[in-house]
CSV table of C-alpha atoms in Angstrom, one decimal:
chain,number,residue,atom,x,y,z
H,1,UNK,CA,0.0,0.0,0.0
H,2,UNK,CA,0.9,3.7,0.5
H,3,UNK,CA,1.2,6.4,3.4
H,4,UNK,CA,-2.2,6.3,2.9
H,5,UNK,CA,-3.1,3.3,5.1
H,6,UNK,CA,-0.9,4.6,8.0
H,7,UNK,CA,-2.6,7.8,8.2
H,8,UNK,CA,-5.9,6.3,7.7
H,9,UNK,CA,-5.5,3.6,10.2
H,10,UNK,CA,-3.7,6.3,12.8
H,11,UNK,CA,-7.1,8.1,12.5
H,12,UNK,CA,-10.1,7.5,14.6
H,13,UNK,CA,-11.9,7.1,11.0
H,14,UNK,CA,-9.6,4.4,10.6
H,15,UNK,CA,-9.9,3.1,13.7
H,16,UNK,CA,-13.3,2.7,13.6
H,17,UNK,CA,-13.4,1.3,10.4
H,18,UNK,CA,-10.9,-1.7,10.9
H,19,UNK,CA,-13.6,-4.0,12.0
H,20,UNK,CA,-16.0,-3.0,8.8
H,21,UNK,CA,-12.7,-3.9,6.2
H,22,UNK,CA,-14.1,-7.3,3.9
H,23,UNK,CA,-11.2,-9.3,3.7
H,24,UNK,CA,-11.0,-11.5,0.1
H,25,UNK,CA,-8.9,-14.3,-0.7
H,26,UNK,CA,-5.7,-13.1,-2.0
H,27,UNK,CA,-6.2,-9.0,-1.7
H,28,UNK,CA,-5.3,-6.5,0.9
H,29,UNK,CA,-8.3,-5.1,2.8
H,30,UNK,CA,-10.6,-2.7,0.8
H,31,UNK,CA,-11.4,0.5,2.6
H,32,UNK,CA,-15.4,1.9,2.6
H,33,UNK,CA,-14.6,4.4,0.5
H,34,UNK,CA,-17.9,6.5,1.2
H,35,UNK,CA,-16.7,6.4,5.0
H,36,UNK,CA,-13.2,8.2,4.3
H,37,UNK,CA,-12.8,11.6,3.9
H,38,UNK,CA,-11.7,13.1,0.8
H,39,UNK,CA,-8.0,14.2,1.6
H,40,UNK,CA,-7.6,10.0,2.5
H,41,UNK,CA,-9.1,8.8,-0.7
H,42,UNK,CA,-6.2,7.1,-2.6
H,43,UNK,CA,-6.4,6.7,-6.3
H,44,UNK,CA,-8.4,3.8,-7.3
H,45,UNK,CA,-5.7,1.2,-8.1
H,46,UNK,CA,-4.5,1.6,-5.3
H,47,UNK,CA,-7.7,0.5,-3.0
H,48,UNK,CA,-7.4,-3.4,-4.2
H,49,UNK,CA,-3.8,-4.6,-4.2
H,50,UNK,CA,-3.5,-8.2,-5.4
H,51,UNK,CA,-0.4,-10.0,-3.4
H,52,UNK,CA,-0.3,-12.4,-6.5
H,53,UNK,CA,1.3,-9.7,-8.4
H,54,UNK,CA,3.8,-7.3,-6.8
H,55,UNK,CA,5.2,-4.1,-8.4
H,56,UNK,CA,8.8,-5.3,-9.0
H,57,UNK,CA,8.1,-9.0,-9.2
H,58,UNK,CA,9.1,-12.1,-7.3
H,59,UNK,CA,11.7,-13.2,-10.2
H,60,UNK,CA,13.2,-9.5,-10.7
H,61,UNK,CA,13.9,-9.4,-6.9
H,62,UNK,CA,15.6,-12.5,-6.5
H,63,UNK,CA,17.9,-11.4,-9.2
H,64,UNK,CA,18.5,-8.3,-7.3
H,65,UNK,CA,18.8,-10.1,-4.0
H,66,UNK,CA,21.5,-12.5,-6.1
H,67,UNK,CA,23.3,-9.7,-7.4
H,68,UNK,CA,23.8,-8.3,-4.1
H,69,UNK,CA,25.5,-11.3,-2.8
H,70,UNK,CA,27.6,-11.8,-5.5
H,71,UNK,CA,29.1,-8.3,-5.1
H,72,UNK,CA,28.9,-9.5,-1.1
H,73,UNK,CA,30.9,-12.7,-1.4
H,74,UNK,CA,33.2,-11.2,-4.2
H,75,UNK,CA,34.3,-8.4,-2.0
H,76,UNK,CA,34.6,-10.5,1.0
H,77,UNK,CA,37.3,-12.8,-1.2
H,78,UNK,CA,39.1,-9.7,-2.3
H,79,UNK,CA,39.6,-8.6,1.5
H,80,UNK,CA,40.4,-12.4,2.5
H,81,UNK,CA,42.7,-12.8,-0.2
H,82,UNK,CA,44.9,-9.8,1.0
H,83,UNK,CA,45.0,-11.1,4.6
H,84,UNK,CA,45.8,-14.4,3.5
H,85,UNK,CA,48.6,-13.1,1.3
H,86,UNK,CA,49.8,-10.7,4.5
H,87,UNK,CA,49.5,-14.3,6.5
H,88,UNK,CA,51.6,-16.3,4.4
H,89,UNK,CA,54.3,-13.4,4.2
H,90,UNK,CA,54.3,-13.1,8.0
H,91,UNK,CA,54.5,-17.1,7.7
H,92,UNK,CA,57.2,-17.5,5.9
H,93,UNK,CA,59.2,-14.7,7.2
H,94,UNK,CA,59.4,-16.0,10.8
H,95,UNK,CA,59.6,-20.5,9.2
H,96,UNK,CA,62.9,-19.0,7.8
H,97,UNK,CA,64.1,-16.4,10.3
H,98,UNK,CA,63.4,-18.1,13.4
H,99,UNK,CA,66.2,-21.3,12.8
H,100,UNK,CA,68.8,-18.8,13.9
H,101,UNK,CA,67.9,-18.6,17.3
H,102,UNK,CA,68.4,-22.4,17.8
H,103,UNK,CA,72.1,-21.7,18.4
H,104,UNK,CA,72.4,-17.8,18.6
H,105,UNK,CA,71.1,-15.9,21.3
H,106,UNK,CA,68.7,-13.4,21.0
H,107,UNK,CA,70.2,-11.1,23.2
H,108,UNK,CA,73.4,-11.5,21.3
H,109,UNK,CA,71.4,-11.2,17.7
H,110,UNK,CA,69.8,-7.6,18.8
H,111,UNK,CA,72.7,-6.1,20.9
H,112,UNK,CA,75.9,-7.2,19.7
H,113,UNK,CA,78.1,-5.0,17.6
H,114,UNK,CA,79.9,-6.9,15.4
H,115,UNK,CA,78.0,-8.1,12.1
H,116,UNK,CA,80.5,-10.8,10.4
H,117,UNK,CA,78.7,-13.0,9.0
H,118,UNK,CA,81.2,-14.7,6.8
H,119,UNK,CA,83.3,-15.7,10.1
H,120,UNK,CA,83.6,-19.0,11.2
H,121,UNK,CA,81.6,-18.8,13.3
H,122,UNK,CA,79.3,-16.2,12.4
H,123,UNK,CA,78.7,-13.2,14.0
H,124,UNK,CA,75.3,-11.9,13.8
H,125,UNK,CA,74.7,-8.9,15.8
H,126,UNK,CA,72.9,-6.3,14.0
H,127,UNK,CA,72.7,-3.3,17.3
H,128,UNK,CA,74.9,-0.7,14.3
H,129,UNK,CA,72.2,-1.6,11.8
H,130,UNK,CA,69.5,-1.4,14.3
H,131,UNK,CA,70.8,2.3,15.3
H,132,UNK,CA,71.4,3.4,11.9
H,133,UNK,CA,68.0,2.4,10.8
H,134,UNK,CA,66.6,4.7,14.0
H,135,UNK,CA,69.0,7.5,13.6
H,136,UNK,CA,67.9,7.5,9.7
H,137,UNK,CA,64.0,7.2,10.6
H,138,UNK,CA,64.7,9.8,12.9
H,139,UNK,CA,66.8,12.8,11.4
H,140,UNK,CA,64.4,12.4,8.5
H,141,UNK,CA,61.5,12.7,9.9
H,142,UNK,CA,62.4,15.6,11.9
H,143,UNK,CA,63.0,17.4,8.3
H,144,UNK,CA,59.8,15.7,6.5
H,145,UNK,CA,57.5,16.1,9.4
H,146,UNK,CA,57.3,19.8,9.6
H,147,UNK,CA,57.6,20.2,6.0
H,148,UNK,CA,54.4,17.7,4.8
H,149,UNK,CA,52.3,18.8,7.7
H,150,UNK,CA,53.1,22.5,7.0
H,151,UNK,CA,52.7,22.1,3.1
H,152,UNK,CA,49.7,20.7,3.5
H,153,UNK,CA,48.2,23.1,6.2
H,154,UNK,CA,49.1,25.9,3.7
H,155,UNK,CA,47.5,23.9,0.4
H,156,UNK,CA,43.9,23.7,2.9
H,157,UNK,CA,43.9,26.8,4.5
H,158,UNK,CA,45.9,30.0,2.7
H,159,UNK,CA,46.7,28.7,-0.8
H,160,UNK,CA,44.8,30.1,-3.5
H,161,UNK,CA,42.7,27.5,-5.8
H,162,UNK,CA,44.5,28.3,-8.6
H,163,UNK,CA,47.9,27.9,-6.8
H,164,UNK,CA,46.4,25.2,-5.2
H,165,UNK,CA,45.8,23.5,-8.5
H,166,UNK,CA,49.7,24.1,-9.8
H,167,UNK,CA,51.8,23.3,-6.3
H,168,UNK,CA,49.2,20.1,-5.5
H,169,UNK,CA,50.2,17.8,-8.9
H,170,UNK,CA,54.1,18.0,-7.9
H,171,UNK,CA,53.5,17.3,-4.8
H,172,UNK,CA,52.0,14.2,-5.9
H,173,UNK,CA,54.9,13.8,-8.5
H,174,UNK,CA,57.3,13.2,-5.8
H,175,UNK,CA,55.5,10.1,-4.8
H,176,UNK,CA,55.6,8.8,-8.3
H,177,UNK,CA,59.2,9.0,-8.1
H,178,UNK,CA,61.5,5.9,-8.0
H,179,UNK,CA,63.4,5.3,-5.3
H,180,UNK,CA,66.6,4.5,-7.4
H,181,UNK,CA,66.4,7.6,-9.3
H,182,UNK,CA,66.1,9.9,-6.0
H,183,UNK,CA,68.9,7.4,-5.0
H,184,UNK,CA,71.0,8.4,-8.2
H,185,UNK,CA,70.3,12.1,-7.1
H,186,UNK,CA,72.3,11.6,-3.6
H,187,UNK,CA,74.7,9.9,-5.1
H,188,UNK,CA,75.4,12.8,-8.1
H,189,UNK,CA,74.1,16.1,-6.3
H,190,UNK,CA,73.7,15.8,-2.6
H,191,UNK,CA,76.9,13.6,-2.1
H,192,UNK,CA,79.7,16.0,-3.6
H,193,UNK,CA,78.0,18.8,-1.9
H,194,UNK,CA,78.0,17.6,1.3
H,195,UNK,CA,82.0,16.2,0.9
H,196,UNK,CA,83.4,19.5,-0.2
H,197,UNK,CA,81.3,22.0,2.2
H,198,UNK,CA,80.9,20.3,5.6
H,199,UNK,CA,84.5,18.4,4.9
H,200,UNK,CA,82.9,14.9,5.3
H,201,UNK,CA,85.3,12.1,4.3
H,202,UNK,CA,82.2,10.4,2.3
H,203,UNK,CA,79.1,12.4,0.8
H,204,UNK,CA,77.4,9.4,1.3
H,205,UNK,CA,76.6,8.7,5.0
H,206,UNK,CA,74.0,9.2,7.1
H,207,UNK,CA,73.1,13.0,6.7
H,208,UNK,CA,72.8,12.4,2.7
H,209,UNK,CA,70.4,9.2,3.4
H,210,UNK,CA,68.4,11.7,5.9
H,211,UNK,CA,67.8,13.9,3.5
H,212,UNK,CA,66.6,11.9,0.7
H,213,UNK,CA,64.3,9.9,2.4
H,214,UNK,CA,62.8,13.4,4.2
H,215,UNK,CA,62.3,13.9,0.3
H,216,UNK,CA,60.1,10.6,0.0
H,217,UNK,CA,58.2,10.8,3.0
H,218,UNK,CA,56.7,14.4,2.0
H,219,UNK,CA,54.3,13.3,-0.3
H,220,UNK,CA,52.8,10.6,2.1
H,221,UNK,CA,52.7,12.9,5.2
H,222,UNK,CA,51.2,15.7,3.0
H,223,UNK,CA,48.1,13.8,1.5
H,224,UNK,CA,47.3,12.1,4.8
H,225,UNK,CA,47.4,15.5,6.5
H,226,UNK,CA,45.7,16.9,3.4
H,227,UNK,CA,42.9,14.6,3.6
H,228,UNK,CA,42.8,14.9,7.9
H,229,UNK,CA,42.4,18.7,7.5
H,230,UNK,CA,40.1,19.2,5.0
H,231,UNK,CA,37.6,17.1,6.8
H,232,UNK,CA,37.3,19.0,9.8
H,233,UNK,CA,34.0,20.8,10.1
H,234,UNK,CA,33.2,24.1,8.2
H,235,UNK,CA,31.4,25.2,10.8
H,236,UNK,CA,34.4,25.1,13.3
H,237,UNK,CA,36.1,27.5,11.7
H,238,UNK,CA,33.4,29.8,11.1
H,239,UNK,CA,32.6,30.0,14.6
H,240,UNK,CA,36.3,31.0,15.5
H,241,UNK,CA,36.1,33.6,12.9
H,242,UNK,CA,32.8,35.1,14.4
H,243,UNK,CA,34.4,34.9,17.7
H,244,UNK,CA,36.9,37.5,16.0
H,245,UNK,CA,40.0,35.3,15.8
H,246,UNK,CA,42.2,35.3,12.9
H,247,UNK,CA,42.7,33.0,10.0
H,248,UNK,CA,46.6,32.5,11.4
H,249,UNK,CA,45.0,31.7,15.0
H,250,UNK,CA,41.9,29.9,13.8
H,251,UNK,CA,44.0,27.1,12.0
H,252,UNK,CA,46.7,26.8,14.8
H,253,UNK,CA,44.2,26.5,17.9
H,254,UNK,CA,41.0,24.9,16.0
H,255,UNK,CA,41.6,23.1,12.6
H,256,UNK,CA,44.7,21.5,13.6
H,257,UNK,CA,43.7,19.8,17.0
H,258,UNK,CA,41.0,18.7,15.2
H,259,UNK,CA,42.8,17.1,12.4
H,260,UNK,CA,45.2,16.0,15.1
H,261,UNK,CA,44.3,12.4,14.6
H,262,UNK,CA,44.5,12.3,10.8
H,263,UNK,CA,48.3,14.0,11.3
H,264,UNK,CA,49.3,12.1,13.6
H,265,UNK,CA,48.7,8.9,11.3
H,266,UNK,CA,50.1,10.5,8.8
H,267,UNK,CA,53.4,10.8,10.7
H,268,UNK,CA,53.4,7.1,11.9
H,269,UNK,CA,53.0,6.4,8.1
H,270,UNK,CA,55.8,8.3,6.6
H,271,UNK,CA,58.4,7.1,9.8
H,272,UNK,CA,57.3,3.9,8.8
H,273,UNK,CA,57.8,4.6,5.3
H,274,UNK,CA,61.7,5.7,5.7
H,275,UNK,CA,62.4,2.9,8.4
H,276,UNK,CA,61.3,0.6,5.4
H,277,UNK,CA,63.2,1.9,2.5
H,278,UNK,CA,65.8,-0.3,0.7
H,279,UNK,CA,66.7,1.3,-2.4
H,280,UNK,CA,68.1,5.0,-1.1
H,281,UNK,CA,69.9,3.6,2.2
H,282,UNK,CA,71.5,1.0,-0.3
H,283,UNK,CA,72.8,3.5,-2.5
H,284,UNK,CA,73.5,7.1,-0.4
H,285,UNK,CA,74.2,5.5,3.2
H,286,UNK,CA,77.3,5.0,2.8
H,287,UNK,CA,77.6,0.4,3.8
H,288,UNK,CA,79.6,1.0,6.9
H,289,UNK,CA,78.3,-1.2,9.6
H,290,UNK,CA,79.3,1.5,12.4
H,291,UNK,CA,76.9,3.0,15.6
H,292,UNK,CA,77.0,6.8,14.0
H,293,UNK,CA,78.1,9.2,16.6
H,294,UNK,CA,78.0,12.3,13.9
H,295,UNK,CA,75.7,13.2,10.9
H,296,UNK,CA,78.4,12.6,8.3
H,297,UNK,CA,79.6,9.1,9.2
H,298,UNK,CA,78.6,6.2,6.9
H,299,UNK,CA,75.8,4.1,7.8
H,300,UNK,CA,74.1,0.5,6.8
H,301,UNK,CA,70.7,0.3,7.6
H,302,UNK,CA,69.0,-2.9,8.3
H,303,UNK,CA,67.1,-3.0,4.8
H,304,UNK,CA,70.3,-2.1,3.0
H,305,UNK,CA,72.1,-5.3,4.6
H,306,UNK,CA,69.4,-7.5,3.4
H,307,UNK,CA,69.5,-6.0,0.3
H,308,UNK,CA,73.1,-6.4,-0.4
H,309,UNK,CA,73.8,-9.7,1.5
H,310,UNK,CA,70.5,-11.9,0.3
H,311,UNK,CA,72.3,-13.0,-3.0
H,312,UNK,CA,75.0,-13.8,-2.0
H,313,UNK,CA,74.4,-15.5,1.2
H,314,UNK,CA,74.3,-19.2,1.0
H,315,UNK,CA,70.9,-21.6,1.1
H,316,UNK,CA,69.5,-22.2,4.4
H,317,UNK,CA,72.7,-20.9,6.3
H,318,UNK,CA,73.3,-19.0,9.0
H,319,UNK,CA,73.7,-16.1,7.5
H,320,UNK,CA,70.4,-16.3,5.3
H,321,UNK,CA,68.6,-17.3,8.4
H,322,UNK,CA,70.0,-13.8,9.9
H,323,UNK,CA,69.1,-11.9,7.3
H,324,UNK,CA,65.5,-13.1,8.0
H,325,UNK,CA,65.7,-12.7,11.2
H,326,UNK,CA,66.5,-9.1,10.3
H,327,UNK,CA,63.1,-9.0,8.3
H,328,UNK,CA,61.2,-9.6,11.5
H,329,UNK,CA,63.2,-7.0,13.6
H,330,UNK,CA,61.6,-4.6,10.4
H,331,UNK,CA,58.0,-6.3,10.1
H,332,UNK,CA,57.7,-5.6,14.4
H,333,UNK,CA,59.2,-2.3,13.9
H,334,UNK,CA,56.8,-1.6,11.1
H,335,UNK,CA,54.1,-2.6,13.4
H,336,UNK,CA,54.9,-0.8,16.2
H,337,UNK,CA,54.5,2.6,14.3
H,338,UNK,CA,51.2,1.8,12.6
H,339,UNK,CA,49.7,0.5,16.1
H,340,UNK,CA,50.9,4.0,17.3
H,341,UNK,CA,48.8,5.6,14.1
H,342,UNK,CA,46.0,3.5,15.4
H,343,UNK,CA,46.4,4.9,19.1
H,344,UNK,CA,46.6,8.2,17.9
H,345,UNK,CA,44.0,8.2,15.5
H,346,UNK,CA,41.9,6.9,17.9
H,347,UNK,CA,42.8,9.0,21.0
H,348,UNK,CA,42.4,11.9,18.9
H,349,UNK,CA,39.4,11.2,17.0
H,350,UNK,CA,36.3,13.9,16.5
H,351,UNK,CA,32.8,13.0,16.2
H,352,UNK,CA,31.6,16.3,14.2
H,353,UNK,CA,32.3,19.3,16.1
H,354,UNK,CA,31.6,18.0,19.5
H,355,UNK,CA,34.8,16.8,20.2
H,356,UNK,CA,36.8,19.7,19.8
């Protein structure tokens, strides 16, 4: 029926006239038309409705209803296809990493300081890589950080859209960028440079690696943050502007604590971003498997030693174990900072403009 027959029945007409409905085989209950007042009269097909015959049909509605499980159980295989592939990569990594541990301590694997792993017997602690890959994480953050997040308060909140529209696109490009080509630029630019004006032995150490992987992580922190500030309520900063605050005050002490959440994933995710990278450390660290104590002393990463050692380290030895073993030092590291996303995005999280 219509929204005629709740009004009608929500009446005291229709209350009255429940009991006086004739009931057929088949059909909906006919109202006494000459008992209902005009503005309740519905059309006249409308009065008789055969259940035999429904608007859509039966057979045009169990297509629909099989359509919409097929999209259902489709999507549902996508998502448990990528867990099962993130499942078998987690599997595998720890079947082949874990062997090591049999006959070498883990204590020794995480803090000792020598990595020979051609010795007889091997020695497998990886404490310089592990700091290098933390000193490198951190120096370029500290120059990515500010430099996405302000980017992208300036593309939301003071860039004109037509300047918007120009800087925007090459922002993106950066992300589009190869690693090995931004590589090849710290080896050819940013290497000399730093040799011949801070008197470095190497241009390639750990300030040069810093630097190009602050370059990579821009893009990521920008869009997240991007993304976290535009969706911050209008009406937020409308009411700070009627309060008479300025556009300079308005975005430092309302939009960005309320995009706090979406920022602060979108630090975790470029951190874990330059903790991960293979390609730049490899070529612009410098290989040196040294605790830095300055900015300009080579480095080796832990990706760069997997990188570098994986072919040439011999089936199912120690060494290749190690290496593995390296892989779930990264995959826990890896975790750490997107369960710290997770906190913060959910410490920090705004329902509307209630939670500010």
């Amino acid at each position: 029926t219509g929204d005629w027959s709740s009004d009608v029945c929500s009446s005291d007409l229709g209350a009255r006239s429940v009991a006086a409905y004739v009931t057929k085989p088949g059909h909906l209950p006919a109202l006494p038309v000459n008992k209902i007042p005009a503005v309740f009269k519905p059309p006249v097909q409308w009065r008789v409705l055969s259940l035999k015959n429904p608007p859509l049909g039966e057979k045009a509605m169990r297509r629909a209803d099989l359509k919409e499980k097929i999209v259902q159980y489709s999507l549902t295989g996508v998502a448990g296809s990528s867990l099962l592939a993130l499942a078998g990569i987690v599997l595998f990594l720890f079947m082949e990493g874990l062997p090591l541990f049999a006959h070498y301590s883990v204590f020794d694997f995480l803090f000792g300081r020598l990595w020979y792993p051609t010795e007889d017997p091997g020695l497998f602690g990886i404490f310089p890589l592990l700091m290098a890959s933390l000193a490198v994480t951190l120096f370029s953050s500290l120059l990515a950080v500010p430099l996405g997040v302000l980017t992208a308060v300036y593309l939301t909140e003071i860039a004109h859209p037509g300047v918007r529209r120009i800087i925007k696109p090459f922002v993106e490009l950066l992300a589009a960028l190869p690693s090995v080509v931004l590589g090849f630029l710290g080896m050819v630019v940013l290497a000399p440079v730093i040799q011949d004006w801070l008197g470095a032995a190497t241009g390639l150490n750990l300030l040069n690696a810093s630097l190009v992987l602050a370059l990579m992580s821009v893009p990521t922190i920008c869009s997240v943050s991007e993304d976290a500030l535009y969706s911050v309520p209008r009406d937020l900063r409308e009411a700070s502007l009627a309060l008479g605050a300025t556009r300079w005050q308005t975005t430092v002490r309302v939009v960005i604590p309320a995009a706090l959440s979406g920022i602060g994933t979108a630090v975790m995710l470029g951190m874990s971003r330059a903790i991960g990278e293979t390609m730049v450390v490899l070529m612009v660290a410098g290989g040196a498997g040294l605790i830095p104590t300055s900015l300009l002393d080579p480095v080796r990463p832990m990706p760069a030693s997997i990188a570098a050692e994986m072919a040439e380290a011999p089936f199912r030895s120690d060494h290749y174990h190690a290496l593995f073993a390296i892989g779930i030092v990264l995959f826990f590291l890896t975790l750490a900072f997107n369960l710290a996303a997770g906190h913060i995005a959910e410490k920090h999280r705004q329902a509307g403009s209630s939670g500010l």
